Amino acid sequence: MNIQWYPGHMTKAKRAMQEDIKLIDLIIELVDARVPLSSRNPDIDRLGQGKARLILLNKSDMADERYSDLWAAYFKSRGYHVVKVNSRTGAGLKQINAAVQEACREKIERDRKRGILNRPVRAMVVGIPNVGKSTFINSFAGKACAKTGNKPGVTKGNQWIRLSKTLELLDTPGILWPRFEDQQVGLRLAFIGSINDEILQKEELAAELIRFLEQSYPKALTDRYGAELLSEEDSSREGLQKAYGVLERIARARGCLLKGSGLDISKAASLLLDDFRSGRLGRITLELPPEKEQEN
């Protein structure tokens, strides 16, 4: 399954970020805690050289907690400040101000020595589409400052938001990078909804998700759709063919039927993807830190 998606507005958004980067002290980068590395735009590191960095592991309530701790340690070992958050409920947000002050301690100390007191830290909030930047800003500010939506690409332009005397945020549109060299990255981003669903083959995408869940979180499937879901019926099948068999049983279990009692596989695929993206399948992490992947 080859996945590529780079709408034209993302080129314009990247240019705007390049212009604004000289105005800011700190980059606050939101990543999806279920895919912390795949949901990082590699362009951000190039744009943000020399800037203080804070990574927020967002949607941490949906990720496997064991692995979120490993990811936090992974990023900290590489010089980033890290906070695990859930922007929808506000969990972890109280830790952010302290993390911002710590990340910008050298800048604040330089200002103090120059006699510049109480100048707010200016932070650019970045992340890929649908990672939750606008929800984070609204929760952190305690009011609706940024547009939100469950489709990628709701934020279209840069917007300054003054949160307090000590912190100003620059909201930016979610941007991807022009090409996914590793198709597993594109696949993971499609799973979490950061790729426009309209360009995807949902049935194949759902089958790929089933392949992963069968191997890493089989209980998530059986708990949600029935104990008989992963039966011996498909023992003679392999790979995607076997996953499509599971998708057919999800269609039966959830009454996804066409006229004439045929199975509506497309509806079952959408249902599975929605269940995963909303957290109804439980806490699931799709990738491990590189050194842990090598150990497995």
CSV table of C-alpha atoms in Angstrom, one decimal:
chain,number,residue,atom,x,y,z
A,1,MET,CA,0.0,0.0,0.0
A,2,ASN,CA,1.7,3.2,-1.2
A,3,ILE,CA,0.7,6.3,0.7
A,4,GLN,CA,1.7,9.9,-0.2
A,5,TRP,CA,-0.2,13.1,0.7
A,6,TYR,CA,1.2,16.6,0.5
A,7,PRO,CA,-1.5,19.2,-0.4
A,8,GLY,CA,-0.3,22.5,-1.9
A,9,HIS,CA,-1.2,24.6,1.2
A,10,MET,CA,1.5,22.7,3.2
A,11,THR,CA,4.3,24.3,1.0
A,12,LYS,CA,2.9,27.7,1.8
A,13,ALA,CA,2.6,26.8,5.5
A,14,LYS,CA,6.2,25.6,5.6
A,15,ARG,CA,7.5,28.9,4.1
A,16,ALA,CA,5.5,30.9,6.7
A,17,MET,CA,7.1,28.8,9.5
A,18,GLN,CA,10.6,29.5,8.1
A,19,GLU,CA,9.8,33.2,8.3
A,20,ASP,CA,8.4,33.1,11.8
A,21,ILE,CA,11.1,30.8,13.3
A,22,LYS,CA,13.4,33.8,14.0
A,23,LEU,CA,10.7,35.4,16.1
A,24,ILE,CA,10.4,32.5,18.6
A,25,ASP,CA,12.4,31.2,21.6
A,26,LEU,CA,10.9,27.7,21.8
A,27,ILE,CA,9.3,25.0,19.6
A,28,ILE,CA,6.5,23.1,21.2
A,29,GLU,CA,6.1,20.0,19.1
A,30,LEU,CA,3.1,17.8,19.5
A,31,VAL,CA,3.4,14.2,18.5
A,32,ASP,CA,0.9,11.4,18.7
A,33,ALA,CA,1.9,9.1,21.6
A,34,ARG,CA,0.8,6.1,19.6
A,35,VAL,CA,3.3,6.8,16.9
A,36,PRO,CA,5.8,9.3,18.5
A,37,LEU,CA,8.5,9.0,15.8
A,38,SER,CA,6.3,8.5,12.7
A,39,SER,CA,4.3,11.6,13.7
A,40,ARG,CA,7.4,13.9,13.8
A,41,ASN,CA,8.0,16.0,10.8
A,42,PRO,CA,11.8,15.7,10.1
A,43,ASP,CA,11.7,19.2,8.6
A,44,ILE,CA,11.0,20.6,12.1
A,45,ASP,CA,14.5,19.7,13.4
A,46,ARG,CA,16.0,21.5,10.4
A,47,LEU,CA,13.9,24.5,10.9
A,48,GLY,CA,14.4,24.6,14.6
A,49,GLN,CA,18.1,24.3,14.9
A,50,GLY,CA,19.4,26.4,17.9
A,51,LYS,CA,15.9,26.7,19.4
A,52,ALA,CA,14.8,25.3,22.8
A,53,ARG,CA,12.6,22.2,22.2
A,54,LEU,CA,9.7,20.7,24.1
A,55,ILE,CA,7.9,17.6,22.9
A,56,LEU,CA,4.3,16.8,24.1
A,57,LEU,CA,3.3,13.2,23.8
A,58,ASN,CA,-0.3,14.0,23.1
A,59,LYS,CA,-3.2,11.5,23.2
A,60,SER,CA,-1.3,9.6,25.8
A,61,ASP,CA,-4.5,8.2,27.1
A,62,MET,CA,-4.8,6.1,23.9
A,63,ALA,CA,-1.2,4.9,24.0
A,64,ASP,CA,0.2,1.9,25.8
A,65,GLU,CA,1.5,3.4,29.0
A,66,ARG,CA,4.6,1.1,29.2
A,67,TYR,CA,5.8,2.4,25.9
A,68,SER,CA,5.0,6.0,26.5
A,69,ASP,CA,7.4,6.0,29.4
A,70,LEU,CA,10.1,4.5,27.1
A,71,TRP,CA,9.4,7.1,24.4
A,72,ALA,CA,9.7,9.9,27.0
A,73,ALA,CA,13.1,8.6,28.1
A,74,TYR,CA,14.1,8.2,24.4
A,75,PHE,CA,13.4,11.9,23.6
A,76,LYS,CA,14.9,13.1,26.9
A,77,SER,CA,18.1,11.2,26.1
A,78,ARG,CA,18.3,13.2,22.9
A,79,GLY,CA,18.1,16.6,24.6
A,80,TYR,CA,14.4,17.3,24.4
A,81,HIS,CA,12.1,18.3,27.2
A,82,VAL,CA,9.1,16.0,27.3
A,83,VAL,CA,5.6,16.0,28.9
A,84,LYS,CA,2.9,13.4,28.4
A,85,VAL,CA,-0.5,15.1,27.9
A,86,ASN,CA,-4.1,14.5,27.0
A,87,SER,CA,-5.3,17.7,25.4
A,88,ARG,CA,-9.0,16.7,25.5
A,89,THR,CA,-9.1,16.1,29.3
A,90,GLY,CA,-6.3,18.5,30.3
A,91,ALA,CA,-4.2,15.7,31.8
A,92,GLY,CA,-0.5,16.8,32.0
A,93,LEU,CA,-1.1,20.4,31.0
A,94,LYS,CA,-0.2,21.8,34.4
A,95,GLN,CA,3.3,20.5,33.9
A,96,ILE,CA,3.9,22.5,30.8
A,97,ASN,CA,4.6,25.9,32.2
A,98,ALA,CA,7.4,24.5,34.4
A,99,ALA,CA,8.8,22.6,31.3
A,100,VAL,CA,8.7,25.8,29.2
A,101,GLN,CA,10.6,27.7,31.9
A,102,GLU,CA,13.2,24.9,32.2
A,103,ALA,CA,13.6,24.6,28.4
A,104,CYS,CA,14.1,28.4,28.1
A,105,ARG,CA,16.2,28.8,31.3
A,106,GLU,CA,19.3,30.0,29.4
A,107,LYS,CA,17.2,32.5,27.4
A,108,ILE,CA,15.5,33.8,30.6
A,109,GLU,CA,18.8,34.1,32.4
A,110,ARG,CA,20.3,36.1,29.4
A,111,ASP,CA,17.4,38.5,29.5
A,112,ARG,CA,17.8,39.0,33.2
A,113,LYS,CA,21.5,39.8,32.9
A,114,ARG,CA,20.6,42.4,30.2
A,115,GLY,CA,18.0,43.9,32.5
A,116,ILE,CA,15.1,42.6,30.4
A,117,LEU,CA,12.5,41.3,32.9
A,118,ASN,CA,9.2,39.5,32.3
A,119,ARG,CA,9.5,39.3,28.5
A,120,PRO,CA,7.2,36.4,27.6
A,121,VAL,CA,8.6,33.3,26.1
A,122,ARG,CA,7.4,33.1,22.5
A,123,ALA,CA,6.7,29.5,21.5
A,124,MET,CA,5.7,28.1,18.1
A,125,VAL,CA,3.3,25.1,18.3
A,126,VAL,CA,4.0,22.6,15.5
A,127,GLY,CA,2.9,19.1,14.5
A,128,ILE,CA,1.5,17.1,11.7
A,129,PRO,CA,-2.2,17.2,10.7
A,130,ASN,CA,-4.7,15.8,13.3
A,131,VAL,CA,-2.2,15.5,16.1
A,132,GLY,CA,-4.3,17.8,18.3
A,133,LYS,CA,-2.5,21.1,18.2
A,134,SER,CA,-5.7,23.3,18.3
A,135,THR,CA,-7.3,21.2,21.0
A,136,PHE,CA,-4.1,21.5,23.0
A,137,ILE,CA,-4.0,25.3,22.6
A,138,ASN,CA,-7.7,25.7,23.5
A,139,SER,CA,-7.3,23.5,26.6
A,140,PHE,CA,-4.1,25.1,27.7
A,141,ALA,CA,-5.5,28.6,27.3
A,142,GLY,CA,-8.8,27.7,28.9
A,143,LYS,CA,-10.8,29.1,26.0
A,144,ALA,CA,-11.5,28.6,22.3
A,145,CYS,CA,-8.5,30.3,20.6
A,146,ALA,CA,-8.0,27.9,17.7
A,147,LYS,CA,-10.3,26.1,15.3
A,148,THR,CA,-10.5,22.3,15.9
A,149,GLY,CA,-11.8,19.4,13.9
A,150,ASN,CA,-11.5,15.7,13.5
A,151,LYS,CA,-10.2,16.0,9.9
A,152,PRO,CA,-6.6,16.9,9.1
A,153,GLY,CA,-5.9,20.4,7.9
A,154,VAL,CA,-8.4,22.5,9.9
A,155,THR,CA,-5.8,25.2,10.8
A,156,LYS,CA,-4.9,27.1,7.7
A,157,GLY,CA,-2.7,30.0,8.8
A,158,ASN,CA,-0.4,31.1,11.6
A,159,GLN,CA,-2.0,32.8,14.6
A,160,TRP,CA,-0.4,34.4,17.7
A,161,ILE,CA,-2.1,33.7,21.1
A,162,ARG,CA,-1.1,35.5,24.3
A,163,LEU,CA,-1.7,33.1,27.2
A,164,SER,CA,-0.1,35.1,30.0
A,165,LYS,CA,2.6,37.6,30.8
A,166,THR,CA,5.1,34.8,30.6
A,167,LEU,CA,4.0,32.9,27.5
A,168,GLU,CA,2.8,33.6,23.9
A,169,LEU,CA,2.0,30.8,21.5
A,170,LEU,CA,2.1,30.8,17.7
A,171,ASP,CA,-0.3,28.3,16.3
A,172,THR,CA,0.7,26.8,12.9
A,173,PRO,CA,-1.0,24.6,10.4
A,174,GLY,CA,-0.3,20.9,10.5
A,175,ILE,CA,2.3,20.0,7.8
A,176,LEU,CA,3.7,16.8,6.5
A,177,TRP,CA,6.8,16.4,4.4
A,178,PRO,CA,6.8,15.9,0.7
A,179,ARG,CA,7.5,12.2,0.5
A,180,PHE,CA,7.4,9.2,2.9
A,181,GLU,CA,10.6,7.3,2.2
A,182,ASP,CA,9.4,4.6,4.7
A,183,GLN,CA,5.9,3.4,3.8
A,184,GLN,CA,5.5,2.0,7.3
A,185,VAL,CA,5.5,5.7,8.4
A,186,GLY,CA,2.8,6.6,5.9
A,187,LEU,CA,0.8,3.5,7.0
A,188,ARG,CA,0.9,4.5,10.7
A,189,LEU,CA,-0.1,8.1,9.9
A,190,ALA,CA,-3.0,6.8,7.9
A,191,PHE,CA,-4.0,4.6,10.9
A,192,ILE,CA,-4.2,7.6,13.2
A,193,GLY,CA,-6.1,9.8,10.7
A,194,SER,CA,-3.3,12.2,9.7
A,195,ILE,CA,-3.8,11.4,6.0
A,196,ASN,CA,-6.9,12.4,4.2
A,197,ASP,CA,-9.1,9.3,4.2
A,198,GLU,CA,-10.5,10.2,0.8
A,199,ILE,CA,-7.3,9.2,-0.9
A,200,LEU,CA,-7.0,5.9,1.0
A,201,GLN,CA,-8.2,2.4,0.3
A,202,LYS,CA,-9.9,1.9,3.6
A,203,GLU,CA,-10.4,-1.8,3.3
A,204,GLU,CA,-6.7,-2.5,2.7
A,205,LEU,CA,-5.8,0.0,5.5
A,206,ALA,CA,-8.1,-1.8,7.9
A,207,ALA,CA,-6.6,-5.1,6.9
A,208,GLU,CA,-3.1,-3.8,7.6
A,209,LEU,CA,-4.3,-2.6,11.0
A,210,ILE,CA,-5.7,-6.0,11.7
A,211,ARG,CA,-2.3,-7.6,10.8
A,212,PHE,CA,-0.6,-5.4,13.4
A,213,LEU,CA,-3.2,-5.9,16.1
A,214,GLU,CA,-3.2,-9.7,15.6
A,215,GLN,CA,0.5,-9.8,16.3
A,216,SER,CA,0.8,-7.1,19.0
A,217,TYR,CA,-2.7,-6.6,20.6
A,218,PRO,CA,-4.9,-9.6,19.7
A,219,LYS,CA,-7.0,-9.2,22.9
A,220,ALA,CA,-8.0,-5.7,21.7
A,221,LEU,CA,-9.7,-7.3,18.7
A,222,THR,CA,-11.4,-10.2,20.5
A,223,ASP,CA,-12.6,-8.0,23.4
A,224,ARG,CA,-14.2,-5.6,21.0
A,225,TYR,CA,-15.6,-7.9,18.4
A,226,GLY,CA,-16.0,-11.3,20.0
A,227,ALA,CA,-13.8,-14.1,21.3
A,228,GLU,CA,-14.3,-16.1,18.1
A,229,LEU,CA,-12.9,-13.4,15.9
A,230,LEU,CA,-9.4,-14.9,15.6
A,231,SER,CA,-10.5,-18.4,14.9
A,232,GLU,CA,-8.8,-21.3,13.2
A,233,GLU,CA,-10.9,-20.6,10.1
A,234,ASP,CA,-8.1,-18.6,8.5
A,235,SER,CA,-5.2,-20.9,9.5
A,236,SER,CA,-4.6,-21.7,5.8
A,237,ARG,CA,-4.4,-18.0,4.9
A,238,GLU,CA,-1.5,-15.7,5.3
A,239,GLY,CA,-0.9,-11.9,5.5
A,240,LEU,CA,-3.5,-9.6,4.1
A,241,GLN,CA,-5.7,-12.5,3.0
A,242,LYS,CA,-6.0,-13.7,6.6
A,243,ALA,CA,-6.7,-10.1,7.8
A,244,TYR,CA,-9.5,-9.8,5.3
A,245,GLY,CA,-11.1,-12.9,6.8
A,246,VAL,CA,-11.0,-11.2,10.2
A,247,LEU,CA,-12.5,-8.1,8.6
A,248,GLU,CA,-15.4,-10.2,7.2
A,249,ARG,CA,-16.1,-11.5,10.7
A,250,ILE,CA,-16.1,-8.0,12.1
A,251,ALA,CA,-18.7,-7.2,9.4
A,252,ARG,CA,-20.8,-10.1,10.6
A,253,ALA,CA,-20.4,-9.3,14.3
A,254,ARG,CA,-21.4,-5.7,13.8
A,255,GLY,CA,-24.2,-6.3,11.3
A,256,CYS,CA,-22.5,-4.5,8.4
A,257,LEU,CA,-24.6,-5.9,5.6
A,258,LEU,CA,-25.5,-4.9,2.0
A,259,LYS,CA,-28.9,-5.4,0.4
A,260,GLY,CA,-29.3,-9.1,-0.2
A,261,SER,CA,-27.4,-10.0,3.0
A,262,GLY,CA,-23.9,-9.6,1.5
A,263,LEU,CA,-21.2,-8.3,3.9
A,264,ASP,CA,-20.4,-4.5,3.7
A,265,ILE,CA,-16.7,-4.8,4.1
A,266,SER,CA,-16.2,-1.1,3.5
A,267,LYS,CA,-18.5,-0.2,6.4
A,268,ALA,CA,-16.7,-2.7,8.6
A,269,ALA,CA,-13.3,-1.2,7.7
A,270,SER,CA,-14.5,2.3,8.6
A,271,LEU,CA,-15.9,1.0,11.9
A,272,LEU,CA,-12.6,-0.6,12.8
A,273,LEU,CA,-10.6,2.5,12.0
A,274,ASP,CA,-13.0,4.7,13.9
A,275,ASP,CA,-12.8,2.3,16.9
A,276,PHE,CA,-9.0,2.5,16.8
A,277,ARG,CA,-8.8,6.3,16.4
A,278,SER,CA,-11.2,6.9,19.2
A,279,GLY,CA,-9.5,4.6,21.6
A,280,ARG,CA,-12.3,2.1,21.8
A,281,LEU,CA,-9.9,-0.7,21.1
A,282,GLY,CA,-7.9,0.2,24.2
A,283,ARG,CA,-4.5,1.7,24.7
A,284,ILE,CA,-2.3,0.8,21.7
A,285,THR,CA,1.1,1.9,20.6
A,286,LEU,CA,2.1,1.2,17.0
A,287,GLU,CA,5.9,1.7,17.3
A,288,LEU,CA,8.6,1.3,19.8
A,289,PRO,CA,11.8,3.4,20.3
A,290,PRO,CA,14.5,2.3,17.8
A,291,GLU,CA,16.7,0.5,20.3
A,292,LYS,CA,13.7,-1.4,21.8
A,293,GLU,CA,12.6,-2.5,18.3
A,294,GLN,CA,16.1,-4.0,17.8
A,295,GLU,CA,15.7,-5.9,21.1
A,296,ASN,CA,12.4,-7.5,20.0
